[in-house]
Amino acid sequence: RAARSARTIVIAGVPAGLLQDDVMADILTIHFQMSRNNGGDVEEVTYPTRNTGVAYVTFEDQEVVESVLKKDQHLLQDKRLPRHYPLTVTRYCDNVSSSLIHLIML
């Protein structure tokens, strides 16, 4: 199984303050499990984070990360939201210093 960081994506553009945090985490889980969003089995959603409007989604399989990133546009929609919200989806990257330390230790 791939490392957790390789199975995680960063979501920006999550509408903050509209719903309770656990409800928003559920909506994100549903969005990224749907096949129409190129999704798959979600292991965990981290929301809220230290950054407003940002969430982390970790999948069971790294392949799902690749397919989710291939989708042109992710629109967050749910009957509890007043409108559709475009999300920015990027790969989770460890910061450079920890990557360098990892390389040195190999």
PDB file of N, CA and C in Angstrom:
ATOM      1  N   ARG A   1       0.841  -1.194   0.000  1.00  0.00           N
ATOM      2  CA  ARG A   1       0.000   0.000   0.000  1.00  0.00           C
ATOM      3  C   ARG A   1       0.879   1.248   0.000  1.00  0.00           C
ATOM      4  N   ALA A   2       0.502   2.210  -0.798  1.00  0.00           N
ATOM      5  CA  ALA A   2       1.295   3.430  -0.953  1.00  0.00           C
ATOM      6  C   ALA A   2       1.269   4.250   0.337  1.00  0.00           C
ATOM      7  N   ALA A   3       2.303   5.066   0.511  1.00  0.00           N
ATOM      8  CA  ALA A   3       2.385   5.942   1.682  1.00  0.00           C
ATOM      9  C   ALA A   3       1.175   6.864   1.732  1.00  0.00           C
ATOM     10  N   ARG A   4       0.820   7.254   2.937  1.00  0.00           N
ATOM     11  CA  ARG A   4      -0.358   8.115   3.126  1.00  0.00           C
ATOM     12  C   ARG A   4      -0.263   9.387   2.281  1.00  0.00           C
ATOM     13  N   SER A   5       0.928  10.013   2.239  1.00  0.00           N
ATOM     14  CA  SER A   5       1.065  11.260   1.473  1.00  0.00           C
ATOM     15  C   SER A   5       0.789  11.038  -0.008  1.00  0.00           C
ATOM     16  N   ALA A   6       1.097   9.855  -0.519  1.00  0.00           N
ATOM     17  CA  ALA A   6       0.867   9.550  -1.936  1.00  0.00           C
ATOM     18  C   ALA A   6      -0.607   9.279  -2.221  1.00  0.00           C
ATOM     19  N   ARG A   7      -1.385   9.030  -1.176  1.00  0.00           N
ATOM     20  CA  ARG A   7      -2.819   8.746  -1.342  1.00  0.00           C
ATOM     21  C   ARG A   7      -3.686   9.932  -0.950  1.00  0.00           C
ATOM     22  N   THR A   8      -3.058  11.093  -0.758  1.00  0.00           N
ATOM     23  CA  THR A   8      -3.783  12.270  -0.258  1.00  0.00           C
ATOM     24  C   THR A   8      -3.774  13.402  -1.275  1.00  0.00           C
ATOM     25  N   ILE A   9      -4.917  14.085  -1.367  1.00  0.00           N
ATOM     26  CA  ILE A   9      -5.030  15.280  -2.205  1.00  0.00           C
ATOM     27  C   ILE A   9      -5.409  16.461  -1.323  1.00  0.00           C
ATOM     28  N   VAL A  10      -5.096  17.651  -1.819  1.00  0.00           N
ATOM     29  CA  VAL A  10      -5.436  18.890  -1.118  1.00  0.00           C
ATOM     30  C   VAL A  10      -6.585  19.553  -1.872  1.00  0.00           C
ATOM     31  N   ILE A  11      -7.619  19.912  -1.158  1.00  0.00           N
ATOM     32  CA  ILE A  11      -8.796  20.550  -1.749  1.00  0.00           C
ATOM     33  C   ILE A  11      -8.842  21.990  -1.284  1.00  0.00           C
ATOM     34  N   ALA A  12      -8.863  22.931  -2.213  1.00  0.00           N
ATOM     35  CA  ALA A  12      -9.033  24.342  -1.877  1.00  0.00           C
ATOM     36  C   ALA A  12     -10.364  24.819  -2.455  1.00  0.00           C
ATOM     37  N   GLY A  13     -10.936  25.853  -1.828  1.00  0.00           N
ATOM     38  CA  GLY A  13     -12.214  26.384  -2.293  1.00  0.00           C
ATOM     39  C   GLY A  13     -13.411  25.814  -1.568  1.00  0.00           C
ATOM     40  N   VAL A  14     -13.162  25.086  -0.469  1.00  0.00           N
ATOM     41  CA  VAL A  14     -14.267  24.552   0.331  1.00  0.00           C
ATOM     42  C   VAL A  14     -14.976  25.740   0.990  1.00  0.00           C
ATOM     43  N   PRO A  15     -16.299  25.853   0.795  1.00  0.00           N
ATOM     44  CA  PRO A  15     -17.008  26.997   1.378  1.00  0.00           C
ATOM     45  C   PRO A  15     -17.001  26.924   2.908  1.00  0.00           C
ATOM     46  N   ALA A  16     -16.335  27.891   3.537  1.00  0.00           N
ATOM     47  CA  ALA A  16     -16.192  27.887   4.997  1.00  0.00           C
ATOM     48  C   ALA A  16     -17.346  28.622   5.657  1.00  0.00           C
ATOM     49  N   GLY A  17     -17.763  28.130   6.800  1.00  0.00           N
ATOM     50  CA  GLY A  17     -18.733  28.833   7.625  1.00  0.00           C
ATOM     51  C   GLY A  17     -20.189  28.645   7.234  1.00  0.00           C
ATOM     52  N   LEU A  18     -20.458  27.866   6.187  1.00  0.00           N
ATOM     53  CA  LEU A  18     -21.856  27.676   5.775  1.00  0.00           C
ATOM     54  C   LEU A  18     -22.541  26.568   6.555  1.00  0.00           C
ATOM     55  N   LEU A  19     -21.798  25.514   6.812  1.00  0.00           N
ATOM     56  CA  LEU A  19     -22.349  24.337   7.479  1.00  0.00           C
ATOM     57  C   LEU A  19     -21.417  23.925   8.600  1.00  0.00           C
ATOM     58  N   GLN A  20     -21.897  23.045   9.471  1.00  0.00           N
ATOM     59  CA  GLN A  20     -21.019  22.514  10.511  1.00  0.00           C
ATOM     60  C   GLN A  20     -19.880  21.738   9.849  1.00  0.00           C
ATOM     61  N   ASP A  21     -18.732  21.737  10.512  1.00  0.00           N
ATOM     62  CA  ASP A  21     -17.537  21.111   9.935  1.00  0.00           C
ATOM     63  C   ASP A  21     -17.743  19.636   9.602  1.00  0.00           C
ATOM     64  N   ASP A  22     -18.419  18.906  10.489  1.00  0.00           N
ATOM     65  CA  ASP A  22     -18.604  17.477  10.227  1.00  0.00           C
ATOM     66  C   ASP A  22     -19.535  17.239   9.040  1.00  0.00           C
ATOM     67  N   VAL A  23     -20.489  18.131   8.843  1.00  0.00           N
ATOM     68  CA  VAL A  23     -21.392  18.019   7.684  1.00  0.00           C
ATOM     69  C   VAL A  23     -20.611  18.286   6.398  1.00  0.00           C
ATOM     70  N   MET A  24     -19.756  19.310   6.413  1.00  0.00           N
ATOM     71  CA  MET A  24     -18.938  19.609   5.232  1.00  0.00           C
ATOM     72  C   MET A  24     -17.994  18.452   4.925  1.00  0.00           C
ATOM     73  N   ALA A  25     -17.423  17.845   5.958  1.00  0.00           N
ATOM     74  CA  ALA A  25     -16.541  16.684   5.750  1.00  0.00           C
ATOM     75  C   ALA A  25     -17.314  15.537   5.097  1.00  0.00           C
ATOM     76  N   ASP A  26     -18.567  15.334   5.513  1.00  0.00           N
ATOM     77  CA  ASP A  26     -19.408  14.289   4.899  1.00  0.00           C
ATOM     78  C   ASP A  26     -19.674  14.595   3.430  1.00  0.00           C
ATOM     79  N   ILE A  27     -19.970  15.857   3.115  1.00  0.00           N
ATOM     80  CA  ILE A  27     -20.243  16.253   1.730  1.00  0.00           C
ATOM     81  C   ILE A  27     -19.002  16.020   0.868  1.00  0.00           C
ATOM     82  N   LEU A  28     -17.822  16.353   1.400  1.00  0.00           N
ATOM     83  CA  LEU A  28     -16.574  16.121   0.662  1.00  0.00           C
ATOM     84  C   LEU A  28     -16.329  14.624   0.460  1.00  0.00           C
ATOM     85  N   THR A  29     -16.597  13.834   1.488  1.00  0.00           N
ATOM     86  CA  THR A  29     -16.435  12.382   1.374  1.00  0.00           C
ATOM     87  C   THR A  29     -17.307  11.841   0.247  1.00  0.00           C
ATOM     88  N   ILE A  30     -18.568  12.239   0.239  1.00  0.00           N
ATOM     89  CA  ILE A  30     -19.512  11.773  -0.794  1.00  0.00           C
ATOM     90  C   ILE A  30     -19.030  12.200  -2.182  1.00  0.00           C
ATOM     91  N   HIS A  31     -18.606  13.460  -2.305  1.00  0.00           N
ATOM     92  CA  HIS A  31     -18.151  13.969  -3.603  1.00  0.00           C
ATOM     93  C   HIS A  31     -17.013  13.115  -4.150  1.00  0.00           C
ATOM     94  N   PHE A  32     -16.026  12.817  -3.302  1.00  0.00           N
ATOM     95  CA  PHE A  32     -14.827  12.128  -3.787  1.00  0.00           C
ATOM     96  C   PHE A  32     -14.972  10.605  -3.805  1.00  0.00           C
ATOM     97  N   GLN A  33     -16.131  10.101  -3.383  1.00  0.00           N
ATOM     98  CA  GLN A  33     -16.417   8.676  -3.546  1.00  0.00           C
ATOM     99  C   GLN A  33     -17.193   8.403  -4.843  1.00  0.00           C
ATOM    100  N   MET A  34     -17.779   9.453  -5.418  1.00  0.00           N
ATOM    101  CA  MET A  34     -18.629   9.260  -6.605  1.00  0.00           C
ATOM    102  C   MET A  34     -17.801   8.956  -7.845  1.00  0.00           C
ATOM    103  N   SER A  35     -18.258   7.974  -8.609  1.00  0.00           N
ATOM    104  CA  SER A  35     -17.536   7.607  -9.832  1.00  0.00           C
ATOM    105  C   SER A  35     -17.573   8.728 -10.855  1.00  0.00           C
ATOM    106  N   ARG A  36     -18.635   9.538 -10.862  1.00  0.00           N
ATOM    107  CA  ARG A  36     -18.701  10.638 -11.845  1.00  0.00           C
ATOM    108  C   ARG A  36     -17.640  11.713 -11.575  1.00  0.00           C
ATOM    109  N   ASN A  37     -17.085  11.697 -10.368  1.00  0.00           N
ATOM    110  CA  ASN A  37     -15.998  12.617 -10.036  1.00  0.00           C
ATOM    111  C   ASN A  37     -14.648  11.908 -10.088  1.00  0.00           C
ATOM    112  N   ASN A  38     -14.617  10.738 -10.743  1.00  0.00           N
ATOM    113  CA  ASN A  38     -13.415   9.900 -10.830  1.00  0.00           C
ATOM    114  C   ASN A  38     -12.951   9.456  -9.444  1.00  0.00           C
ATOM    115  N   GLY A  39     -13.865   9.408  -8.492  1.00  0.00           N
ATOM    116  CA  GLY A  39     -13.513   9.107  -7.115  1.00  0.00           C
ATOM    117  C   GLY A  39     -13.396   7.632  -6.809  1.00  0.00           C
ATOM    118  N   GLY A  40     -13.216   7.350  -5.525  1.00  0.00           N
ATOM    119  CA  GLY A  40     -13.076   5.981  -5.054  1.00  0.00           C
ATOM    120  C   GLY A  40     -13.193   5.955  -3.544  1.00  0.00           C
ATOM    121  N   ASP A  41     -12.763   4.860  -2.948  1.00  0.00           N
ATOM    122  CA  ASP A  41     -12.908   4.698  -1.503  1.00  0.00           C
ATOM    123  C   ASP A  41     -12.074   5.721  -0.731  1.00  0.00           C
ATOM    124  N   VAL A  42     -12.767   6.507   0.079  1.00  0.00           N
ATOM    125  CA  VAL A  42     -12.113   7.531   0.891  1.00  0.00           C
ATOM    126  C   VAL A  42     -11.778   6.930   2.254  1.00  0.00           C
ATOM    127  N   GLU A  43     -10.507   7.060   2.636  1.00  0.00           N
ATOM    128  CA  GLU A  43     -10.081   6.589   3.958  1.00  0.00           C
ATOM    129  C   GLU A  43     -10.385   7.637   5.019  1.00  0.00           C
ATOM    130  N   GLU A  44     -10.091   8.904   4.691  1.00  0.00           N
ATOM    131  CA  GLU A  44     -10.285   9.961   5.684  1.00  0.00           C
ATOM    132  C   GLU A  44     -10.363  11.325   5.013  1.00  0.00           C
ATOM    133  N   VAL A  45     -11.223  12.191   5.567  1.00  0.00           N
ATOM    134  CA  VAL A  45     -11.265  13.597   5.174  1.00  0.00           C
ATOM    135  C   VAL A  45     -10.828  14.414   6.383  1.00  0.00           C
ATOM    136  N   THR A  46      -9.834  15.273   6.185  1.00  0.00           N
ATOM    137  CA  THR A  46      -9.380  16.164   7.254  1.00  0.00           C
ATOM    138  C   THR A  46      -9.921  17.556   6.973  1.00  0.00           C
ATOM    139  N   TYR A  47     -10.904  17.952   7.789  1.00  0.00           N
ATOM    140  CA  TYR A  47     -11.528  19.265   7.655  1.00  0.00           C
ATOM    141  C   TYR A  47     -12.189  19.601   8.976  1.00  0.00           C
ATOM    142  N   PRO A  48     -12.002  20.792   9.502  1.00  0.00           N
ATOM    143  CA  PRO A  48     -11.213  21.885   8.936  1.00  0.00           C
ATOM    144  C   PRO A  48      -9.716  21.651   9.142  1.00  0.00           C
ATOM    145  N   THR A  49      -8.916  22.465   8.453  1.00  0.00           N
ATOM    146  CA  THR A  49      -7.468  22.442   8.620  1.00  0.00           C
ATOM    147  C   THR A  49      -7.029  23.828   9.087  1.00  0.00           C
ATOM    148  N   ARG A  50      -5.735  24.024   9.229  1.00  0.00           N
ATOM    149  CA  ARG A  50      -5.244  25.339   9.670  1.00  0.00           C
ATOM    150  C   ARG A  50      -5.545  26.426   8.646  1.00  0.00           C
ATOM    151  N   ASN A  51      -5.755  26.026   7.391  1.00  0.00           N
ATOM    152  CA  ASN A  51      -6.040  26.995   6.332  1.00  0.00           C
ATOM    153  C   ASN A  51      -7.530  27.003   6.018  1.00  0.00           C
ATOM    154  N   THR A  52      -8.134  28.184   6.071  1.00  0.00           N
ATOM    155  CA  THR A  52      -9.559  28.321   5.798  1.00  0.00           C
ATOM    156  C   THR A  52      -9.883  27.847   4.384  1.00  0.00           C
ATOM    157  N   GLY A  53     -10.933  27.047   4.266  1.00  0.00           N
ATOM    158  CA  GLY A  53     -11.373  26.602   2.950  1.00  0.00           C
ATOM    159  C   GLY A  53     -10.544  25.482   2.343  1.00  0.00           C
ATOM    160  N   VAL A  54      -9.672  24.876   3.156  1.00  0.00           N
ATOM    161  CA  VAL A  54      -8.808  23.804   2.660  1.00  0.00           C
ATOM    162  C   VAL A  54      -9.113  22.509   3.411  1.00  0.00           C
ATOM    163  N   ALA A  55      -9.161  21.417   2.668  1.00  0.00           N
ATOM    164  CA  ALA A  55      -9.368  20.093   3.253  1.00  0.00           C
ATOM    165  C   ALA A  55      -8.355  19.124   2.646  1.00  0.00           C
ATOM    166  N   TYR A  56      -8.112  18.032   3.354  1.00  0.00           N
ATOM    167  CA  TYR A  56      -7.278  16.948   2.831  1.00  0.00           C
ATOM    168  C   TYR A  56      -8.147  15.713   2.709  1.00  0.00           C
ATOM    169  N   VAL A  57      -8.025  15.044   1.575  1.00  0.00           N
ATOM    170  CA  VAL A  57      -8.764  13.802   1.367  1.00  0.00           C
ATOM    171  C   VAL A  57      -7.747  12.698   1.110  1.00  0.00           C
ATOM    172  N   THR A  58      -7.813  11.653   1.925  1.00  0.00           N
ATOM    173  CA  THR A  58      -6.928  10.499   1.762  1.00  0.00           C
ATOM    174  C   THR A  58      -7.751   9.324   1.254  1.00  0.00           C
ATOM    175  N   PHE A  59      -7.285   8.721   0.178  1.00  0.00           N
ATOM    176  CA  PHE A  59      -7.977   7.587  -0.431  1.00  0.00           C
ATOM    177  C   PHE A  59      -7.344   6.268   0.003  1.00  0.00           C
ATOM    178  N   GLU A  60      -8.094   5.187  -0.156  1.00  0.00           N
ATOM    179  CA  GLU A  60      -7.565   3.852   0.138  1.00  0.00           C
ATOM    180  C   GLU A  60      -6.465   3.486  -0.858  1.00  0.00           C
ATOM    181  N   ASP A  61      -6.626   3.906  -2.128  1.00  0.00           N
ATOM    182  CA  ASP A  61      -5.690   3.522  -3.182  1.00  0.00           C
ATOM    183  C   ASP A  61      -5.104   4.743  -3.878  1.00  0.00           C
ATOM    184  N   GLN A  62      -3.833   4.670  -4.182  1.00  0.00           N
ATOM    185  CA  GLN A  62      -3.148   5.776  -4.856  1.00  0.00           C
ATOM    186  C   GLN A  62      -3.705   6.015  -6.257  1.00  0.00           C
ATOM    187  N   GLU A  63      -4.206   4.963  -6.916  1.00  0.00           N
ATOM    188  CA  GLU A  63      -4.744   5.106  -8.274  1.00  0.00           C
ATOM    189  C   GLU A  63      -5.893   6.109  -8.305  1.00  0.00           C
ATOM    190  N   VAL A  64      -6.656   6.178  -7.229  1.00  0.00           N
ATOM    191  CA  VAL A  64      -7.794   7.108  -7.177  1.00  0.00           C
ATOM    192  C   VAL A  64      -7.294   8.554  -7.231  1.00  0.00           C
ATOM    193  N   VAL A  65      -6.159   8.821  -6.593  1.00  0.00           N
ATOM    194  CA  VAL A  65      -5.575  10.166  -6.634  1.00  0.00           C
ATOM    195  C   VAL A  65      -5.337  10.563  -8.084  1.00  0.00           C
ATOM    196  N   GLU A  66      -4.736   9.656  -8.848  1.00  0.00           N
ATOM    197  CA  GLU A  66      -4.433   9.958 -10.250  1.00  0.00           C
ATOM    198  C   GLU A  66      -5.713  10.237 -11.044  1.00  0.00           C
ATOM    199  N   SER A  67      -6.748   9.436 -10.845  1.00  0.00           N
ATOM    200  CA  SER A  67      -7.983   9.638 -11.621  1.00  0.00           C
ATOM    201  C   SER A  67      -8.708  10.908 -11.198  1.00  0.00           C
ATOM    202  N   VAL A  68      -8.704  11.231  -9.906  1.00  0.00           N
ATOM    203  CA  VAL A  68      -9.343  12.459  -9.426  1.00  0.00           C
ATOM    204  C   VAL A  68      -8.642  13.685 -10.017  1.00  0.00           C
ATOM    205  N   LEU A  69      -7.313  13.628 -10.086  1.00  0.00           N
ATOM    206  CA  LEU A  69      -6.556  14.762 -10.630  1.00  0.00           C
ATOM    207  C   LEU A  69      -6.789  14.941 -12.130  1.00  0.00           C
ATOM    208  N   LYS A  70      -7.196  13.880 -12.820  1.00  0.00           N
ATOM    209  CA  LYS A  70      -7.429  13.967 -14.274  1.00  0.00           C
ATOM    210  C   LYS A  70      -8.746  14.660 -14.610  1.00  0.00           C
ATOM    211  N   LYS A  71      -9.663  14.702 -13.640  1.00  0.00           N
ATOM    212  CA  LYS A  71     -10.954  15.350 -13.907  1.00  0.00           C
ATOM    213  C   LYS A  71     -10.748  16.855 -14.057  1.00  0.00           C
ATOM    214  N   ASP A  72     -11.324  17.428 -15.134  1.00  0.00           N
ATOM    215  CA  ASP A  72     -11.106  18.843 -15.442  1.00  0.00           C
ATOM    216  C   ASP A  72     -11.588  19.773 -14.343  1.00  0.00           C
ATOM    217  N   GLN A  73     -12.802  19.552 -13.883  1.00  0.00           N
ATOM    218  CA  GLN A  73     -13.364  20.470 -12.897  1.00  0.00           C
ATOM    219  C   GLN A  73     -14.152  19.711 -11.841  1.00  0.00           C
ATOM    220  N   HIS A  74     -13.923  20.058 -10.607  1.00  0.00           N
ATOM    221  CA  HIS A  74     -14.699  19.491  -9.506  1.00  0.00           C
ATOM    222  C   HIS A  74     -15.632  20.569  -8.986  1.00  0.00           C
ATOM    223  N   LEU A  75     -16.936  20.310  -9.061  1.00  0.00           N
ATOM    224  CA  LEU A  75     -17.935  21.232  -8.518  1.00  0.00           C
ATOM    225  C   LEU A  75     -18.582  20.573  -7.311  1.00  0.00           C
ATOM    226  N   LEU A  76     -18.424  21.192  -6.157  1.00  0.00           N
ATOM    227  CA  LEU A  76     -19.039  20.661  -4.943  1.00  0.00           C
ATOM    228  C   LEU A  76     -20.504  21.060  -4.938  1.00  0.00           C
ATOM    229  N   GLN A  77     -21.377  20.044  -4.912  1.00  0.00           N
ATOM    230  CA  GLN A  77     -22.803  20.341  -4.897  1.00  0.00           C
ATOM    231  C   GLN A  77     -23.516  19.410  -3.929  1.00  0.00           C
ATOM    232  N   ASP A  78     -24.469  19.974  -3.236  1.00  0.00           N
ATOM    233  CA  ASP A  78     -25.246  19.231  -2.256  1.00  0.00           C
ATOM    234  C   ASP A  78     -26.489  20.063  -1.972  1.00  0.00           C
ATOM    235  N   LYS A  79     -27.580  19.391  -1.648  1.00  0.00           N
ATOM    236  CA  LYS A  79     -28.824  20.137  -1.396  1.00  0.00           C
ATOM    237  C   LYS A  79     -28.707  21.077  -0.195  1.00  0.00           C
ATOM    238  N   ARG A  80     -27.723  20.816   0.666  1.00  0.00           N
ATOM    239  CA  ARG A  80     -27.532  21.685   1.833  1.00  0.00           C
ATOM    240  C   ARG A  80     -26.702  22.927   1.511  1.00  0.00           C
ATOM    241  N   LEU A  81     -26.139  22.985   0.307  1.00  0.00           N
ATOM    242  CA  LEU A  81     -25.338  24.143  -0.104  1.00  0.00           C
ATOM    243  C   LEU A  81     -26.181  25.057  -0.992  1.00  0.00           C
ATOM    244  N   PRO A  82     -26.020  26.385  -0.859  1.00  0.00           N
ATOM    245  CA  PRO A  82     -26.846  27.319  -1.640  1.00  0.00           C
ATOM    246  C   PRO A  82     -26.526  27.317  -3.138  1.00  0.00           C
ATOM    247  N   ARG A  83     -25.323  26.885  -3.520  1.00  0.00           N
ATOM    248  CA  ARG A  83     -24.944  26.854  -4.931  1.00  0.00           C
ATOM    249  C   ARG A  83     -23.822  25.837  -5.116  1.00  0.00           C
ATOM    250  N   HIS A  84     -23.329  25.745  -6.348  1.00  0.00           N
ATOM    251  CA  HIS A  84     -22.192  24.869  -6.622  1.00  0.00           C
ATOM    252  C   HIS A  84     -20.895  25.629  -6.360  1.00  0.00           C
ATOM    253  N   TYR A  85     -19.925  24.931  -5.810  1.00  0.00           N
ATOM    254  CA  TYR A  85     -18.633  25.557  -5.499  1.00  0.00           C
ATOM    255  C   TYR A  85     -17.517  24.852  -6.257  1.00  0.00           C
ATOM    256  N   PRO A  86     -16.781  25.597  -7.109  1.00  0.00           N
ATOM    257  CA  PRO A  86     -15.645  24.988  -7.801  1.00  0.00           C
ATOM    258  C   PRO A  86     -14.510  24.722  -6.819  1.00  0.00           C
ATOM    259  N   LEU A  87     -13.940  23.537  -6.889  1.00  0.00           N
ATOM    260  CA  LEU A  87     -12.847  23.154  -6.008  1.00  0.00           C
ATOM    261  C   LEU A  87     -11.544  23.070  -6.798  1.00  0.00           C
ATOM    262  N   THR A  88     -10.465  23.429  -6.161  1.00  0.00           N
ATOM    263  CA  THR A  88      -9.138  23.242  -6.735  1.00  0.00           C
ATOM    264  C   THR A  88      -8.535  22.007  -6.077  1.00  0.00           C
ATOM    265  N   VAL A  89      -8.161  21.038  -6.899  1.00  0.00           N
ATOM    266  CA  VAL A  89      -7.648  19.773  -6.385  1.00  0.00           C
ATOM    267  C   VAL A  89      -6.193  19.615  -6.803  1.00  0.00           C
ATOM    268  N   THR A  90      -5.311  19.428  -5.823  1.00  0.00           N
ATOM    269  CA  THR A  90      -3.896  19.249  -6.124  1.00  0.00           C
ATOM    270  C   THR A  90      -3.338  18.076  -5.331  1.00  0.00           C
ATOM    271  N   ARG A  91      -2.194  17.603  -5.770  1.00  0.00           N
ATOM    272  CA  ARG A  91      -1.513  16.504  -5.107  1.00  0.00           C
ATOM    273  C   ARG A  91      -0.924  17.003  -3.779  1.00  0.00           C
ATOM    274  N   TYR A  92      -0.977  16.159  -2.774  1.00  0.00           N
ATOM    275  CA  TYR A  92      -0.366  16.509  -1.488  1.00  0.00           C
ATOM    276  C   TYR A  92       1.134  16.284  -1.615  1.00  0.00           C
ATOM    277  N   CYS A  93       1.914  17.302  -1.262  1.00  0.00           N
ATOM    278  CA  CYS A  93       3.370  17.165  -1.341  1.00  0.00           C
ATOM    279  C   CYS A  93       3.962  17.474   0.016  1.00  0.00           C
ATOM    280  N   ASP A  94       4.854  16.628   0.465  1.00  0.00           N
ATOM    281  CA  ASP A  94       5.583  16.938   1.689  1.00  0.00           C
ATOM    282  C   ASP A  94       6.475  18.130   1.408  1.00  0.00           C
ATOM    283  N   ASN A  95       6.792  18.880   2.443  1.00  0.00           N
ATOM    284  CA  ASN A  95       7.665  20.018   2.197  1.00  0.00           C
ATOM    285  C   ASN A  95       9.060  19.530   1.821  1.00  0.00           C
ATOM    286  N   VAL A  96       9.805  20.397   1.169  1.00  0.00           N
ATOM    287  CA  VAL A  96      11.081  20.017   0.558  1.00  0.00           C
ATOM    288  C   VAL A  96      12.067  19.474   1.587  1.00  0.00           C
ATOM    289  N   SER A  97      12.120  20.088   2.758  1.00  0.00           N
ATOM    290  CA  SER A  97      13.128  19.672   3.733  1.00  0.00           C
ATOM    291  C   SER A  97      12.940  18.220   4.159  1.00  0.00           C
ATOM    292  N   SER A  98      11.693  17.803   4.398  1.00  0.00           N
ATOM    293  CA  SER A  98      11.486  16.417   4.815  1.00  0.00           C
ATOM    294  C   SER A  98      11.788  15.460   3.654  1.00  0.00           C
ATOM    295  N   SER A  99      11.526  15.898   2.427  1.00  0.00           N
ATOM    296  CA  SER A  99      11.861  15.064   1.267  1.00  0.00           C
ATOM    297  C   SER A  99      13.365  14.882   1.153  1.00  0.00           C
ATOM    298  N   LEU A 100      14.111  15.948   1.401  1.00  0.00           N
ATOM    299  CA  LEU A 100      15.582  15.865   1.330  1.00  0.00           C
ATOM    300  C   LEU A 100      16.126  14.949   2.417  1.00  0.00           C
ATOM    301  N   ILE A 101      15.570  15.075   3.614  1.00  0.00           N
ATOM    302  CA  ILE A 101      16.007  14.211   4.702  1.00  0.00           C
ATOM    303  C   ILE A 101      15.742  12.755   4.350  1.00  0.00           C
ATOM    304  N   HIS A 102      14.588  12.512   3.758  1.00  0.00           N
ATOM    305  CA  HIS A 102      14.232  11.141   3.365  1.00  0.00           C
ATOM    306  C   HIS A 102      15.245  10.602   2.349  1.00  0.00           C
ATOM    307  N   LEU A 103      15.609  11.429   1.374  1.00  0.00           N
ATOM    308  CA  LEU A 103      16.575  11.005   0.357  1.00  0.00           C
ATOM    309  C   LEU A 103      17.939  10.708   0.962  1.00  0.00           C
ATOM    310  N   ILE A 104      18.341  11.541   1.902  1.00  0.00           N
ATOM    311  CA  ILE A 104      19.654  11.347   2.555  1.00  0.00           C
ATOM    312  C   ILE A 104      19.678  10.027   3.324  1.00  0.00           C
ATOM    313  N   MET A 105      18.561   9.688   3.919  1.00  0.00           N
ATOM    314  CA  MET A 105      18.493   8.480   4.762  1.00  0.00           C
ATOM    315  C   MET A 105      18.431   7.201   3.939  1.00  0.00           C
ATOM    316  N   LEU A 106      18.151   7.282   2.657  1.00  0.00           N
ATOM    317  CA  LEU A 106      18.029   6.065   1.819  1.00  0.00           C
ATOM    318  C   LEU A 106      19.374   5.405   1.594  1.00  0.00           C
TER     319      LEU A 106
END
